[in-house]
Amino acid sequence: MSQPGTDWWTLGVIFGMAVITVVTRSFFFISSRPWHLPRWAQRGLQYAPIAALAAVIVPELVMTQGHLIASWQDARVFGATAGVAFYVWRRGAGQAVLGTIVVGMAVYLPLRIGLGW
């Protein structure tokens, strides 16, 4: 039987998580000596945003209900392909990211709404 209200276990977990958060976020400020990341770590951090973005987007593009898509009639695939093609074509030019989104959606929406893919 659970009792209404907050128990000690929950309070302990909240306090422990708060301590862990403070320690991990202030870890770099604890040392009085200045320190620098190694070159390999700096180089690796340059790829962190694109890796995080790919980790979010790629599963949404190639999976449905936890399984790989089995049909080529999927609007996501065509929208993503058009967006990537536009980005590669306009890479280095202005408005490449906005154009990628617009072109991808311009291909995705008619296929999704019009054909029901």
Rosetta silent file (secondary structure, phi, psi, omega in degrees, C-alpha in Angstrom):
SEQUENCE: MSQPGTDWWTLGVIFGMAVITVVTRSFFFISSRPWHLPRWAQRGLQYAPIAALAAVIVPELVMTQGHLIASWQDARVFGATAGVAFYVWRRGAGQAVLGTIVVGMAVYLPLRIGLGW
SCORE:     score description
SCORE:     0.000 S_00000001
   1 L     0.000  127.983  176.041    0.000    0.000    0.000 S_00000001
   2 L   -95.223  145.541 -179.529    1.366    3.361   -0.923 S_00000001
   3 L  -102.428  149.252  178.269    0.636    6.330    1.223 S_00000001
   4 L   -66.028  151.630 -179.983   -0.159    9.747   -0.119 S_00000001
   5 L   103.068 -178.728 -178.426    2.612   12.292   -0.058 S_00000001
   6 L   -97.790  130.278  179.585    6.313   12.125   -0.735 S_00000001
   7 L   -92.633  173.157 -176.739    8.319    9.381    0.904 S_00000001
   8 H   -67.380  -32.673  179.099   11.954    9.502    2.011 S_00000001
   9 H   -61.620  -46.459  179.746   13.118    7.389   -0.903 S_00000001
  10 H   -62.768  -44.177  178.011   11.810    9.919   -3.426 S_00000001
  11 H   -62.404  -39.796  177.974   13.360   12.817   -1.517 S_00000001
  12 H   -63.769  -40.993  178.717   16.677   10.946   -1.356 S_00000001
  13 H   -65.003  -44.043  178.713   16.635   10.311   -5.093 S_00000001
  14 H   -61.998  -44.945  179.246   15.863   13.969   -5.833 S_00000001
  15 H   -64.063  -44.307  179.088   18.642   15.121   -3.500 S_00000001
  16 H   -62.029  -42.370  178.090   21.111   12.616   -4.963 S_00000001
  17 H   -65.686  -36.088  177.178   20.325   13.655   -8.514 S_00000001
  18 H   -64.867  -42.278  179.013   20.745   17.309   -7.551 S_00000001
  19 H   -63.853  -44.842  179.228   24.156   16.591   -6.025 S_00000001
  20 H   -61.649  -41.080  179.312   25.253   14.635   -9.104 S_00000001
  21 H   -63.528  -45.881 -179.153   24.081   17.439  -11.374 S_00000001
  22 H   -64.253  -43.524 -177.916   25.931   20.129   -9.416 S_00000001
  23 H   -65.655  -45.936 -177.127   29.142   18.097   -9.211 S_00000001
  24 H   -68.802  -34.401 -179.978   29.207   17.153  -12.895 S_00000001
  25 H   -79.010  -25.600  179.796   28.412   20.673  -14.078 S_00000001
  26 H  -100.325    5.211 -178.120   30.899   22.347  -11.765 S_00000001
  27 H   -55.416  -38.559 -177.009   33.609   19.746  -12.308 S_00000001
  28 H   -74.947  -16.091 -178.702   35.509   22.036  -14.662 S_00000001
  29 H   -98.312   -7.975 -177.234   35.502   24.887  -12.141 S_00000001
  30 H   -69.580  -41.099 -178.924   36.777   22.873   -9.160 S_00000001
  31 L   -72.255  138.361  178.814   40.392   22.888  -10.291 S_00000001
  32 L   -84.749  -16.901  179.806   42.293   26.123   -9.693 S_00000001
  33 L   -89.159  140.611  174.911   44.694   25.426  -12.565 S_00000001
  34 L   -69.557  143.070  179.006   43.618   26.165  -16.110 S_00000001
  35 L  -137.153  157.814 -177.370   43.367   23.072  -18.227 S_00000001
  36 L  -127.734  148.492  174.697   42.771   22.397  -21.870 S_00000001
  37 L   -71.305  144.422  174.310   41.115   19.587  -23.723 S_00000001
  38 L   -62.730  158.098 -177.493   43.433   17.395  -25.739 S_00000001
  39 H   -58.333  -39.173 -178.593   43.446   18.021  -29.473 S_00000001
  40 H   -66.024  -34.296  179.492   41.638   14.745  -30.194 S_00000001
  41 H   -72.307  -38.656  176.976   38.841   15.691  -27.792 S_00000001
  42 H   -62.666  -42.327  179.794   38.459   19.142  -29.344 S_00000001
  43 H   -66.052  -39.646  178.799   38.276   17.574  -32.779 S_00000001
  44 H   -65.514  -36.613  179.944   35.730   15.021  -31.607 S_00000001
  45 H   -67.890  -21.258  177.224   33.515   17.690  -30.073 S_00000001
  46 H   -65.538  -27.253 -177.843   33.280   19.392  -33.456 S_00000001
  47 L   -95.762   -1.789 -177.313   31.262   16.415  -34.696 S_00000001
  48 H   -61.740  -45.329 -179.290   28.995   16.129  -31.649 S_00000001
  49 H   -62.339  -43.541 -178.379   26.128   18.292  -32.985 S_00000001
  50 H   -70.006  -32.927  177.067   25.889   16.478  -36.323 S_00000001
  51 H   -67.425  -41.204  178.358   26.159   13.111  -34.592 S_00000001
  52 H   -65.994  -41.369  179.125   23.362   14.021  -32.192 S_00000001
  53 H   -64.424  -43.008  178.613   21.213   15.308  -35.044 S_00000001
  54 H   -64.671  -37.092  179.914   21.805   12.156  -37.092 S_00000001
  55 H   -65.751  -26.214  178.534   20.977    9.983  -34.072 S_00000001
  56 H   -86.837  -42.066 -170.878   17.596   11.691  -33.824 S_00000001
  57 H   -82.137  -44.417 -173.079   16.696   11.986  -37.523 S_00000001
  58 H   -58.623  -45.770  177.179   17.939    8.756  -39.121 S_00000001
  59 H   -61.282  -33.574  178.161   15.780    6.381  -37.045 S_00000001
  60 H   -68.930  -26.764 -179.057   12.739    8.517  -37.840 S_00000001
  61 H   -81.776  -35.901 -170.365   13.526    8.246  -41.550 S_00000001
  62 H  -108.481   -1.185 -177.668   14.167    4.533  -41.841 S_00000001
  63 E  -127.395  146.672  173.100   11.949    2.993  -39.162 S_00000001
  64 E  -136.122  126.800  179.477    8.218    2.667  -38.559 S_00000001
  65 L    54.563   35.141  176.813    6.797    1.119  -35.396 S_00000001
  66 L    83.204    5.187 -179.911   10.252   -0.141  -34.453 S_00000001
  67 E  -125.302  151.966  175.898   10.903   -1.911  -37.765 S_00000001
  68 E   -63.228  145.201  178.848   12.792   -0.894  -40.870 S_00000001
  69 L   -66.921  139.734 -175.594   10.553    0.433  -43.603 S_00000001
  70 L  -107.931   -9.286 -176.430    9.820   -2.268  -46.142 S_00000001
  71 L  -115.700  147.142  175.808    8.226   -0.190  -48.883 S_00000001
  72 L   -82.086   -8.727  179.426    9.746    2.405  -51.162 S_00000001
  73 L   -87.240   66.696  179.035    6.420    4.255  -51.067 S_00000001
  74 L  -130.549  119.601 -175.129    7.334    6.325  -48.036 S_00000001
  75 H   -62.230  -28.197 -178.486    7.204   10.098  -48.273 S_00000001
  76 H   -63.145  -40.228 -177.977    9.942   10.476  -45.651 S_00000001
  77 H   -64.988  -45.644 -179.184   12.533    8.815  -47.851 S_00000001
  78 H   -68.990  -39.301  177.507   11.774   11.028  -50.847 S_00000001
  79 H   -63.598  -44.121  179.108   11.599   14.189  -48.725 S_00000001
  80 H   -66.820  -40.356  178.894   14.917   13.433  -47.051 S_00000001
  81 H   -63.056  -43.388  178.328   16.558   12.545  -50.360 S_00000001
  82 H   -64.721  -40.519  178.519   15.384   15.801  -51.933 S_00000001
  83 H   -63.952  -44.298  179.433   16.567   17.768  -48.901 S_00000001
  84 H   -64.893  -42.128  179.023   20.002   16.148  -48.914 S_00000001
  85 H   -61.040  -42.278  178.428   20.324   16.688  -52.683 S_00000001
  86 H   -64.548  -41.809 -179.348   19.474   20.363  -52.276 S_00000001
  87 H   -63.568  -43.187  179.659   21.939   20.747  -49.411 S_00000001
  88 H   -64.248  -39.901  179.775   24.753   19.115  -51.379 S_00000001
  89 H   -66.387  -39.900 -174.511   23.963   21.305  -54.387 S_00000001
  90 H  -103.324    9.535 -178.358   23.826   24.562  -52.358 S_00000001
  91 L   -57.715  133.111 -179.029   26.451   23.726  -49.731 S_00000001
  92 L    91.018  -19.990  177.176   28.555   26.754  -48.991 S_00000001
  93 L   -89.763  165.013  179.045   25.985   29.113  -50.436 S_00000001
  94 L   -69.372  154.482  175.525   23.632   31.176  -48.331 S_00000001
  95 L    63.241   25.343 -179.489   20.282   29.826  -47.149 S_00000001
  96 H   -67.264  -39.146 -178.081   21.327   26.196  -47.639 S_00000001
  97 H   -70.133  -45.825  178.079   19.699   25.033  -44.404 S_00000001
  98 H   -61.840  -43.391  178.397   16.443   26.898  -45.011 S_00000001
  99 H   -62.877  -37.107  177.726   16.357   25.651  -48.591 S_00000001
 100 H   -60.998  -44.666  179.816   16.959   22.106  -47.415 S_00000001
 101 H   -66.004  -45.244 -177.813   13.954   22.280  -45.134 S_00000001
 102 H   -64.307  -46.760 -179.333   11.739   23.938  -47.755 S_00000001
 103 H   -65.322  -43.207  178.966   12.682   21.507  -50.533 S_00000001
 104 H   -60.451  -43.657  179.232   12.343   18.496  -48.271 S_00000001
 105 H   -71.740  -33.022  177.943    8.889   19.586  -47.120 S_00000001
 106 H   -64.617  -29.007  176.459    7.882   20.534  -50.681 S_00000001
 107 H   -86.494  -40.691 -175.032    8.519   16.924  -51.698 S_00000001
 108 H   -66.559  -49.475 -172.218    7.257   15.313  -48.488 S_00000001
 109 H   -62.757  -45.781  177.733    3.906   17.058  -48.082 S_00000001
 110 H   -62.430  -37.419  179.280    2.401   16.329  -51.540 S_00000001
 111 H   -68.107  -40.037 -178.513    3.412   12.697  -51.271 S_00000001
 112 H   -71.697  -48.110 -175.538    2.070   12.401  -47.725 S_00000001
 113 H   -81.873  -44.230 -175.304   -1.139   14.369  -48.179 S_00000001
 114 H   -75.080  -45.352 -175.830   -1.827   13.714  -51.853 S_00000001
 115 L  -102.563  -11.721  178.944   -0.851   10.074  -52.172 S_00000001
 116 L    75.618   19.956 -179.991   -1.087    9.034  -48.532 S_00000001
 117 L   -71.936    0.000    0.000    2.448    7.628  -48.428 S_00000001
